[in-house]
Amino acid sequence: MKSDIHLLIVDDDERIRDLLKKYLMRNGFCVTSARDAAHARRLLAGLEFDLIVLDVMMPGEDGIALTRDLRMRIATPIMLLTAKGETEDRIAGLEAGADDYIAKPFEPKELLLRINAVLRRVPDEDTTDQVPKHLLLGLFRYDIERGELWQGDTPLRLTATESQLMRIFAATPAVAVSRTDLVERLGRDGGQAQERAVDVQITRLRRKLETDPRQPRYLQTVRGEGYMLVPE
């Protein structure tokens, strides 16, 4: 149930913060708001959230810097709100670890749809339909049933989008998946900007999987076809 889904809204604009909180609560979510990065950190220290909606342009620590720091510690999905529409700014947010972004001004309904899309990408921990099976990726082991990446006895934290990418690739190992198909299966709109966003997510995932991300061994680029996971 949505009432079990707890969102954190972080925006220094009180009007926007209150508007989003009321709108999302009317649509069944539990919502907590923070006025800046420092306030958000205090809330995150004591509460767990299912998704963070984070404004980029804030006084003090901005949203991209906060995203980059949070990604070192938690895998909670993050959606960025930005007044900047340039592709470079959006890519910077994705490189920092965001799962999605939406440019201001936006319709609250669009934000709602994007939040639901990101939440659908979060692995369902209760799914137990498959027989346990692993893929070996050098120092790492990918548990297909659980959707978890392990290095020895240590689980490697993946973002919601990275988890979804791993599930897509692991479903057909050694088979190339096109960028267009990845965009569609990630629940995003089409277009070159979204394909570029997928490239950024692949780069981030390679940094976790590969000894040398510039010469990938396990998550390979297949020229003219897309990307392919090649286990041992």
mmCIF file of C-alpha atoms in Angstrom:
data_model
loop_
_atom_site.group_PDB
_atom_site.id
_atom_site.type_symbol
_atom_site.label_atom_id
_atom_site.label_comp_id
_atom_site.label_asym_id
_atom_site.label_seq_id
_atom_site.Cartn_x
_atom_site.Cartn_y
_atom_site.Cartn_z
ATOM 1 C CA MET A 1 0.000 0.000 0.000
ATOM 2 C CA LYS A 2 1.160 3.544 -0.762
ATOM 3 C CA SER A 3 0.550 4.586 2.828
ATOM 4 C CA ASP A 4 3.460 2.309 3.706
ATOM 5 C CA ILE A 5 5.740 4.196 1.286
ATOM 6 C CA HIS A 6 7.634 6.995 3.022
ATOM 7 C CA LEU A 7 8.947 9.855 0.883
ATOM 8 C CA LEU A 8 11.407 12.576 1.899
ATOM 9 C CA ILE A 9 10.976 15.956 0.142
ATOM 10 C CA VAL A 10 14.012 18.261 0.371
ATOM 11 C CA ASP A 11 13.562 21.816 -0.966
ATOM 12 C CA ASP A 12 14.503 25.225 0.427
ATOM 13 C CA ASP A 13 11.352 26.785 -1.100
ATOM 14 C CA GLU A 14 8.674 26.426 1.588
ATOM 15 C CA ARG A 15 5.840 26.938 -0.901
ATOM 16 C CA ILE A 16 7.012 24.160 -3.197
ATOM 17 C CA ARG A 17 7.822 21.931 -0.231
ATOM 18 C CA ASP A 18 4.335 22.283 1.231
ATOM 19 C CA LEU A 19 2.615 21.949 -2.147
ATOM 20 C CA LEU A 20 4.417 18.703 -2.945
ATOM 21 C CA LYS A 21 3.871 17.308 0.532
ATOM 22 C CA LYS A 22 0.113 17.950 0.417
ATOM 23 C CA TYR A 23 -0.229 16.629 -3.134
ATOM 24 C CA LEU A 24 1.701 13.420 -2.487
ATOM 25 C CA MET A 25 -0.120 12.806 0.786
ATOM 26 C CA ARG A 26 -3.436 13.163 -1.062
ATOM 27 C CA ASN A 27 -2.160 10.445 -3.382
ATOM 28 C CA GLY A 28 -1.593 8.053 -0.516
ATOM 29 C CA PHE A 29 2.059 8.502 0.418
ATOM 30 C CA CYS A 30 3.542 9.138 3.840
ATOM 31 C CA VAL A 31 5.631 12.300 3.385
ATOM 32 C CA THR A 32 8.281 14.059 5.486
ATOM 33 C CA SER A 33 9.906 17.313 4.349
ATOM 34 C CA ALA A 34 13.261 18.985 4.956
ATOM 35 C CA ARG A 35 14.284 22.583 4.263
ATOM 36 C CA ASP A 36 17.923 21.920 3.330
ATOM 37 C CA ALA A 37 20.656 19.282 3.178
ATOM 38 C CA ALA A 38 21.558 19.586 6.857
ATOM 39 C CA HIS A 39 17.917 19.081 7.879
ATOM 40 C CA ALA A 40 17.673 16.098 5.528
ATOM 41 C CA ARG A 41 20.767 14.525 7.062
ATOM 42 C CA ARG A 42 19.267 14.739 10.536
ATOM 43 C CA LEU A 43 16.074 13.047 9.342
ATOM 44 C CA LEU A 44 17.991 10.337 7.472
ATOM 45 C CA ALA A 45 20.010 9.589 10.589
ATOM 46 C CA GLY A 46 16.880 8.424 12.380
ATOM 47 C CA LEU A 47 14.401 7.395 9.690
ATOM 48 C CA GLU A 48 14.320 5.144 6.641
ATOM 49 C CA PHE A 49 12.718 6.387 3.439
ATOM 50 C CA ASP A 50 11.601 4.602 0.280
ATOM 51 C CA LEU A 51 12.487 7.523 -2.010
ATOM 52 C CA ILE A 52 14.030 10.986 -1.720
ATOM 53 C CA VAL A 53 12.828 13.921 -3.841
ATOM 54 C CA LEU A 54 15.711 16.385 -3.727
ATOM 55 C CA ASP A 55 16.046 19.932 -5.051
ATOM 56 C CA VAL A 56 19.386 20.625 -6.732
ATOM 57 C CA MET A 57 19.675 24.387 -6.205
ATOM 58 C CA MET A 58 19.772 24.900 -2.434
ATOM 59 C CA PRO A 59 21.869 27.262 -0.290
ATOM 60 C CA GLY A 60 24.807 25.568 1.386
ATOM 61 C CA GLU A 61 25.216 21.966 0.284
ATOM 62 C CA ASP A 62 23.429 21.528 -3.030
ATOM 63 C CA GLY A 63 21.404 18.518 -4.122
ATOM 64 C CA ILE A 64 24.072 16.984 -6.328
ATOM 65 C CA ALA A 65 26.694 17.102 -3.564
ATOM 66 C CA LEU A 66 24.220 15.572 -1.111
ATOM 67 C CA THR A 67 23.289 12.859 -3.627
ATOM 68 C CA ARG A 68 26.939 11.983 -4.183
ATOM 69 C CA ASP A 69 27.527 11.653 -0.440
ATOM 70 C CA LEU A 70 24.340 9.651 0.229
ATOM 71 C CA ARG A 71 25.214 7.207 -2.544
ATOM 72 C CA MET A 72 28.304 6.189 -0.579
ATOM 73 C CA ARG A 73 26.090 5.032 2.290
ATOM 74 C CA ILE A 74 22.547 4.218 1.153
ATOM 75 C CA ALA A 75 20.797 2.876 -1.954
ATOM 76 C CA THR A 76 17.495 4.732 -1.417
ATOM 77 C CA PRO A 77 16.157 5.942 -4.801
ATOM 78 C CA ILE A 78 16.761 9.654 -5.379
ATOM 79 C CA MET A 79 14.859 11.943 -7.758
ATOM 80 C CA LEU A 80 16.311 15.378 -8.422
ATOM 81 C CA LEU A 81 14.308 18.568 -8.934
ATOM 82 C CA THR A 82 16.241 21.071 -11.010
ATOM 83 C CA ALA A 83 15.546 24.448 -12.549
ATOM 84 C CA LYS A 84 18.256 23.747 -15.089
ATOM 85 C CA GLY A 85 17.120 22.035 -18.257
ATOM 86 C CA GLU A 86 20.520 21.514 -19.874
ATOM 87 C CA THR A 87 21.509 17.922 -20.554
ATOM 88 C CA GLU A 88 24.872 18.461 -18.841
ATOM 89 C CA ASP A 89 23.216 19.320 -15.529
ATOM 90 C CA ARG A 90 20.942 16.315 -15.691
ATOM 91 C CA ILE A 91 23.860 14.043 -16.531
ATOM 92 C CA ALA A 92 25.788 15.476 -13.564
ATOM 93 C CA GLY A 93 22.912 14.456 -11.319
ATOM 94 C CA LEU A 94 22.833 10.929 -12.708
ATOM 95 C CA GLU A 95 26.589 10.615 -12.370
ATOM 96 C CA ALA A 96 26.255 11.650 -8.728
ATOM 97 C CA GLY A 97 23.907 8.708 -8.188
ATOM 98 C CA ALA A 98 20.375 9.995 -8.837
ATOM 99 C CA ASP A 99 17.850 7.547 -10.266
ATOM 100 C CA ASP A 100 15.842 10.143 -12.168
ATOM 101 C CA TYR A 101 15.325 13.885 -12.520
ATOM 102 C CA ILE A 102 12.562 16.325 -13.409
ATOM 103 C CA ALA A 103 13.064 19.932 -14.501
ATOM 104 C CA LYS A 104 11.159 22.828 -12.949
ATOM 105 C CA PRO A 105 8.522 23.975 -13.642
ATOM 106 C CA PHE A 106 6.683 20.648 -13.730
ATOM 107 C CA GLU A 107 3.170 19.345 -13.253
ATOM 108 C CA PRO A 108 2.670 17.532 -9.920
ATOM 109 C CA LYS A 109 1.032 14.677 -11.875
ATOM 110 C CA GLU A 110 4.256 14.170 -13.827
ATOM 111 C CA LEU A 111 6.250 13.997 -10.602
ATOM 112 C CA LEU A 112 3.778 11.440 -9.259
ATOM 113 C CA LEU A 113 4.136 9.290 -12.374
ATOM 114 C CA ARG A 114 7.929 9.464 -12.211
ATOM 115 C CA ILE A 115 7.970 8.569 -8.510
ATOM 116 C CA ASN A 116 5.810 5.519 -9.205
ATOM 117 C CA ALA A 117 8.074 4.534 -12.100
ATOM 118 C CA VAL A 118 11.199 4.707 -9.910
ATOM 119 C CA LEU A 119 9.515 2.743 -7.118
ATOM 120 C CA ARG A 120 8.556 0.003 -9.604
ATOM 121 C CA ARG A 121 12.251 -0.419 -10.381
ATOM 122 C CA VAL A 122 13.122 -1.179 -6.770
ATOM 123 C CA PRO A 123 13.723 -4.955 -6.449
ATOM 124 C CA ASP A 124 10.944 -6.860 -4.733
ATOM 125 C CA GLU A 125 12.639 -8.603 -1.836
ATOM 126 C CA ASP A 126 9.657 -10.933 -1.392
ATOM 127 C CA THR A 127 9.945 -12.450 -4.857
ATOM 128 C CA THR A 128 10.968 -16.106 -4.510
ATOM 129 C CA ASP A 129 9.714 -17.673 -7.751
ATOM 130 C CA GLN A 130 13.137 -18.533 -9.146
ATOM 131 C CA VAL A 131 15.511 -21.292 -8.138
ATOM 132 C CA PRO A 132 18.575 -19.677 -6.481
ATOM 133 C CA LYS A 133 21.264 -19.113 -9.087
ATOM 134 C CA HIS A 134 24.382 -17.009 -9.290
ATOM 135 C CA LEU A 135 26.468 -15.359 -11.979
ATOM 136 C CA LEU A 136 30.206 -15.057 -11.356
ATOM 137 C CA LEU A 137 31.733 -11.730 -12.351
ATOM 138 C CA GLY A 138 35.379 -11.829 -11.318
ATOM 139 C CA LEU A 139 35.549 -10.782 -7.671
ATOM 140 C CA PHE A 140 31.759 -10.504 -7.546
ATOM 141 C CA ARG A 141 28.803 -12.884 -7.382
ATOM 142 C CA TYR A 142 25.361 -11.857 -8.573
ATOM 143 C CA ASP A 143 22.432 -13.625 -6.887
ATOM 144 C CA ILE A 144 19.727 -13.723 -9.570
ATOM 145 C CA GLU A 145 16.927 -14.689 -7.208
ATOM 146 C CA ARG A 146 17.621 -11.957 -4.678
ATOM 147 C CA GLY A 147 18.900 -9.395 -7.159
ATOM 148 C CA GLU A 148 21.988 -8.855 -4.996
ATOM 149 C CA LEU A 149 25.626 -8.300 -5.909
ATOM 150 C CA TRP A 150 28.204 -9.711 -3.493
ATOM 151 C CA GLN A 151 31.955 -9.401 -3.086
ATOM 152 C CA GLY A 152 32.845 -12.406 -0.982
ATOM 153 C CA ASP A 153 30.638 -12.199 2.111
ATOM 154 C CA THR A 154 29.950 -8.483 1.645
ATOM 155 C CA PRO A 155 26.874 -7.235 -0.255
ATOM 156 C CA LEU A 156 27.565 -4.408 -2.690
ATOM 157 C CA ARG A 157 25.042 -1.577 -2.468
ATOM 158 C CA LEU A 158 23.213 -0.911 -5.739
ATOM 159 C CA THR A 159 20.828 1.906 -6.532
ATOM 160 C CA ALA A 160 17.311 1.064 -7.710
ATOM 161 C CA THR A 161 18.277 1.730 -11.338
ATOM 162 C CA GLU A 162 21.488 -0.296 -11.053
ATOM 163 C CA SER A 163 19.510 -3.176 -9.553
ATOM 164 C CA GLN A 164 17.032 -3.043 -12.417
ATOM 165 C CA LEU A 165 19.841 -2.993 -14.986
ATOM 166 C CA MET A 166 21.455 -6.030 -13.379
ATOM 167 C CA ARG A 167 18.132 -7.897 -13.439
ATOM 168 C CA ILE A 168 17.678 -7.056 -17.127
ATOM 169 C CA PHE A 169 21.177 -8.204 -18.082
ATOM 170 C CA ALA A 170 21.120 -11.283 -15.824
ATOM 171 C CA ALA A 171 17.884 -12.477 -17.448
ATOM 172 C CA THR A 172 19.766 -12.939 -20.735
ATOM 173 C CA PRO A 173 23.503 -13.226 -19.984
ATOM 174 C CA ALA A 174 25.848 -13.019 -22.982
ATOM 175 C CA VAL A 175 23.053 -11.453 -25.055
ATOM 176 C CA ALA A 176 23.255 -7.797 -26.090
ATOM 177 C CA VAL A 177 20.457 -5.483 -24.958
ATOM 178 C CA SER A 178 19.971 -2.297 -27.001
ATOM 179 C CA ARG A 179 19.973 1.145 -25.435
ATOM 180 C CA THR A 180 16.460 1.707 -26.765
ATOM 181 C CA ASP A 181 15.269 -1.490 -25.074
ATOM 182 C CA LEU A 182 16.968 -0.510 -21.814
ATOM 183 C CA VAL A 183 15.262 2.897 -21.847
ATOM 184 C CA GLU A 184 11.888 1.238 -22.383
ATOM 185 C CA ARG A 185 12.400 -1.449 -19.734
ATOM 186 C CA LEU A 186 13.546 1.149 -17.212
ATOM 187 C CA GLY A 187 10.190 2.864 -17.687
ATOM 188 C CA ARG A 188 11.529 6.073 -19.192
ATOM 189 C CA ASP A 189 10.520 8.163 -22.179
ATOM 190 C CA GLY A 190 12.438 7.606 -25.392
ATOM 191 C CA GLY A 191 14.927 9.924 -27.067
ATOM 192 C CA GLN A 192 18.664 10.506 -27.273
ATOM 193 C CA ALA A 193 18.796 12.249 -23.888
ATOM 194 C CA GLN A 194 17.395 9.163 -22.156
ATOM 195 C CA GLU A 195 19.762 6.876 -24.062
ATOM 196 C CA ARG A 196 22.629 9.082 -22.889
ATOM 197 C CA ALA A 197 21.249 8.788 -19.361
ATOM 198 C CA VAL A 198 21.383 4.988 -19.707
ATOM 199 C CA ASP A 199 25.030 5.308 -20.791
ATOM 200 C CA VAL A 200 25.727 7.191 -17.549
ATOM 201 C CA GLN A 201 24.036 4.477 -15.479
ATOM 202 C CA ILE A 202 26.109 1.822 -17.274
ATOM 203 C CA THR A 203 29.290 3.780 -16.502
ATOM 204 C CA ARG A 204 28.358 3.927 -12.814
ATOM 205 C CA LEU A 205 27.612 0.217 -12.734
ATOM 206 C CA ARG A 206 30.939 -0.574 -14.407
ATOM 207 C CA ARG A 207 32.764 1.330 -11.681
ATOM 208 C CA LYS A 208 31.361 -1.179 -9.218
ATOM 209 C CA LEU A 209 31.837 -4.304 -11.340
ATOM 210 C CA GLU A 210 35.052 -3.795 -13.251
ATOM 211 C CA THR A 211 38.700 -3.711 -12.259
ATOM 212 C CA ASP A 212 39.249 -1.289 -15.145
ATOM 213 C CA PRO A 213 35.930 0.380 -16.120
ATOM 214 C CA ARG A 214 37.565 1.799 -19.262
ATOM 215 C CA GLN A 215 38.211 -1.743 -20.502
ATOM 216 C CA PRO A 216 35.170 -3.638 -19.218
ATOM 217 C CA ARG A 217 35.393 -7.408 -18.996
ATOM 218 C CA TYR A 218 31.934 -8.249 -17.658
ATOM 219 C CA LEU A 219 29.618 -5.424 -18.765
ATOM 220 C CA GLN A 220 30.671 -5.038 -22.367
ATOM 221 C CA THR A 221 29.658 -2.683 -25.164
ATOM 222 C CA VAL A 222 28.598 -4.481 -28.341
ATOM 223 C CA ARG A 223 29.072 -2.062 -31.221
ATOM 224 C CA GLY A 224 25.827 -1.322 -33.000
ATOM 225 C CA GLU A 225 23.810 -3.537 -30.641
ATOM 226 C CA GLY A 226 24.007 -2.216 -27.074
ATOM 227 C CA TYR A 227 25.365 -3.659 -23.827
ATOM 228 C CA MET A 228 25.903 -7.235 -22.684
ATOM 229 C CA LEU A 229 26.677 -8.903 -19.350
ATOM 230 C CA VAL A 230 29.326 -11.602 -19.799
ATOM 231 C CA PRO A 231 29.728 -13.770 -16.675
ATOM 232 C CA GLU A 232 32.525 -16.275 -16.250
#
